Amino acid sequence: MTEARAAKAPPRKLSSKDWFGKASAGLLLGLAIALGVSGLLPRLGVGTVGYNATSGQFMMWLIAPVWAGVLSFCFLFGSGLRAWVGLGLAAAAVWGGLLVLGGVRL
């Protein structure tokens, strides 16, 4: 039992190291995720796309809290590279879902 504990690496502590990589991933990819989520939700039947509709306004105003949330949590990644990869995969998944559901025209 002590050998298993000795072989296990200690947990990595959060630090401010590589903050620029994490913050830039949160800013750029967070915006992509927020825009994708606001376009994906009407395609899933949450609301309509009309500008004057209440649900359309909700989807428009949803961008800011989603973007701020991604930007807030991007500092929990271990490194800037992990933030870029993780958020990049999340953005690709959101936009891929939007493409599959017909929300993006190529």
CSV table of C-alpha atoms in Angstrom, one decimal:
chain,number,residue,atom,x,y,z
A,1,MET,CA,0.0,0.0,0.0
A,2,THR,CA,2.8,2.4,0.7
A,3,GLU,CA,4.4,1.6,-2.6
A,4,ALA,CA,1.3,2.6,-4.4
A,5,ARG,CA,1.2,5.9,-2.6
A,6,ALA,CA,4.9,6.5,-3.3
A,7,ALA,CA,4.4,5.8,-7.1
A,8,LYS,CA,1.5,8.3,-7.3
A,9,ALA,CA,2.6,11.8,-8.3
A,10,PRO,CA,1.6,14.6,-5.9
A,11,PRO,CA,-1.3,16.7,-7.1
A,12,ARG,CA,-0.4,19.7,-9.1
A,13,LYS,CA,-1.1,23.0,-7.3
A,14,LEU,CA,-2.7,25.9,-9.1
A,15,SER,CA,-0.4,28.8,-9.9
A,16,SER,CA,-0.4,32.0,-11.8
A,17,LYS,CA,2.3,30.6,-14.1
A,18,ASP,CA,1.4,30.7,-17.8
A,19,TRP,CA,-1.5,33.1,-17.2
A,20,PHE,CA,-1.2,34.7,-20.7
A,21,GLY,CA,-1.8,31.4,-22.5
A,22,LYS,CA,-4.7,30.6,-20.2
A,23,ALA,CA,-6.2,34.0,-20.5
A,24,SER,CA,-5.8,34.2,-24.3
A,25,ALA,CA,-7.4,30.8,-24.7
A,26,GLY,CA,-10.3,31.9,-22.5
A,27,LEU,CA,-10.8,35.1,-24.4
A,28,LEU,CA,-10.6,33.7,-27.9
A,29,LEU,CA,-12.0,30.2,-27.5
A,30,GLY,CA,-14.5,31.4,-24.9
A,31,LEU,CA,-16.0,33.8,-27.4
A,32,ALA,CA,-16.3,30.9,-29.9
A,33,ILE,CA,-17.9,28.7,-27.3
A,34,ALA,CA,-20.4,31.5,-26.3
A,35,LEU,CA,-21.4,32.3,-29.8
A,36,GLY,CA,-21.8,28.6,-30.6
A,37,VAL,CA,-23.9,28.0,-27.5
A,38,SER,CA,-26.2,30.9,-28.4
A,39,GLY,CA,-26.7,29.5,-31.8
A,40,LEU,CA,-27.0,25.9,-30.7
A,41,LEU,CA,-29.7,26.3,-28.1
A,42,PRO,CA,-32.5,27.5,-30.6
A,43,ARG,CA,-31.6,24.5,-32.8
A,44,LEU,CA,-32.2,22.2,-29.8
A,45,GLY,CA,-35.7,23.7,-29.3
A,46,VAL,CA,-35.0,26.0,-26.4
A,47,GLY,CA,-36.2,29.1,-28.1
A,48,THR,CA,-36.8,30.8,-31.4
A,49,VAL,CA,-34.2,32.7,-33.5
A,50,GLY,CA,-36.3,35.9,-34.1
A,51,TYR,CA,-34.6,39.1,-33.1
A,52,ASN,CA,-37.8,40.6,-31.5
A,53,ALA,CA,-38.8,37.4,-29.7
A,54,THR,CA,-38.1,37.2,-26.0
A,55,SER,CA,-36.2,33.9,-26.5
A,56,GLY,CA,-34.1,35.6,-29.3
A,57,GLN,CA,-33.1,38.3,-26.9
A,58,PHE,CA,-32.3,35.8,-24.3
A,59,MET,CA,-30.0,33.9,-26.7
A,60,MET,CA,-28.3,37.2,-27.6
A,61,TRP,CA,-27.7,38.2,-23.9
A,62,LEU,CA,-26.6,34.7,-23.0
A,63,ILE,CA,-23.3,35.3,-24.8
A,64,ALA,CA,-21.8,37.5,-22.1
A,65,PRO,CA,-22.3,35.2,-19.1
A,66,VAL,CA,-21.1,32.1,-21.0
A,67,TRP,CA,-18.1,34.0,-22.2
A,68,ALA,CA,-17.3,35.3,-18.7
A,69,GLY,CA,-17.8,31.9,-17.2
A,70,VAL,CA,-15.3,30.3,-19.6
A,71,LEU,CA,-12.9,33.1,-19.0
A,72,SER,CA,-13.2,32.7,-15.3
A,73,PHE,CA,-12.7,28.9,-15.3
A,74,CYS,CA,-9.8,28.9,-17.9
A,75,PHE,CA,-7.3,29.5,-15.1
A,76,LEU,CA,-8.1,26.1,-13.6
A,77,PHE,CA,-6.2,24.4,-16.4
A,78,GLY,CA,-2.7,23.2,-15.5
A,79,SER,CA,-1.0,25.0,-18.4
A,80,GLY,CA,-1.8,27.3,-21.3
A,81,LEU,CA,-1.4,24.4,-23.7
A,82,ARG,CA,-4.0,22.3,-21.8
A,83,ALA,CA,-6.4,25.4,-21.8
A,84,TRP,CA,-6.0,25.8,-25.6
A,85,VAL,CA,-6.5,22.1,-26.2
A,86,GLY,CA,-9.5,21.7,-23.8
A,87,LEU,CA,-11.3,24.8,-24.9
A,88,GLY,CA,-10.5,24.1,-28.5
A,89,LEU,CA,-12.1,20.7,-28.3
A,90,ALA,CA,-15.1,22.2,-26.5
A,91,ALA,CA,-15.5,24.9,-29.2
A,92,ALA,CA,-15.1,22.3,-31.9
A,93,ALA,CA,-17.8,20.1,-30.3
A,94,VAL,CA,-20.2,23.1,-30.0
A,95,TRP,CA,-19.7,24.2,-33.6
A,96,GLY,CA,-19.7,20.7,-34.9
A,97,GLY,CA,-23.1,20.2,-33.2
A,98,LEU,CA,-24.3,23.4,-34.8
A,99,LEU,CA,-23.1,22.3,-38.2
A,100,VAL,CA,-24.8,18.9,-37.8
A,101,LEU,CA,-28.1,20.5,-36.8
A,102,GLY,CA,-28.1,22.9,-39.7
A,103,GLY,CA,-27.2,26.1,-38.0
A,104,VAL,CA,-24.1,26.8,-40.1
A,105,ARG,CA,-24.1,27.0,-43.9
A,106,LEU,CA,-20.9,26.2,-45.7
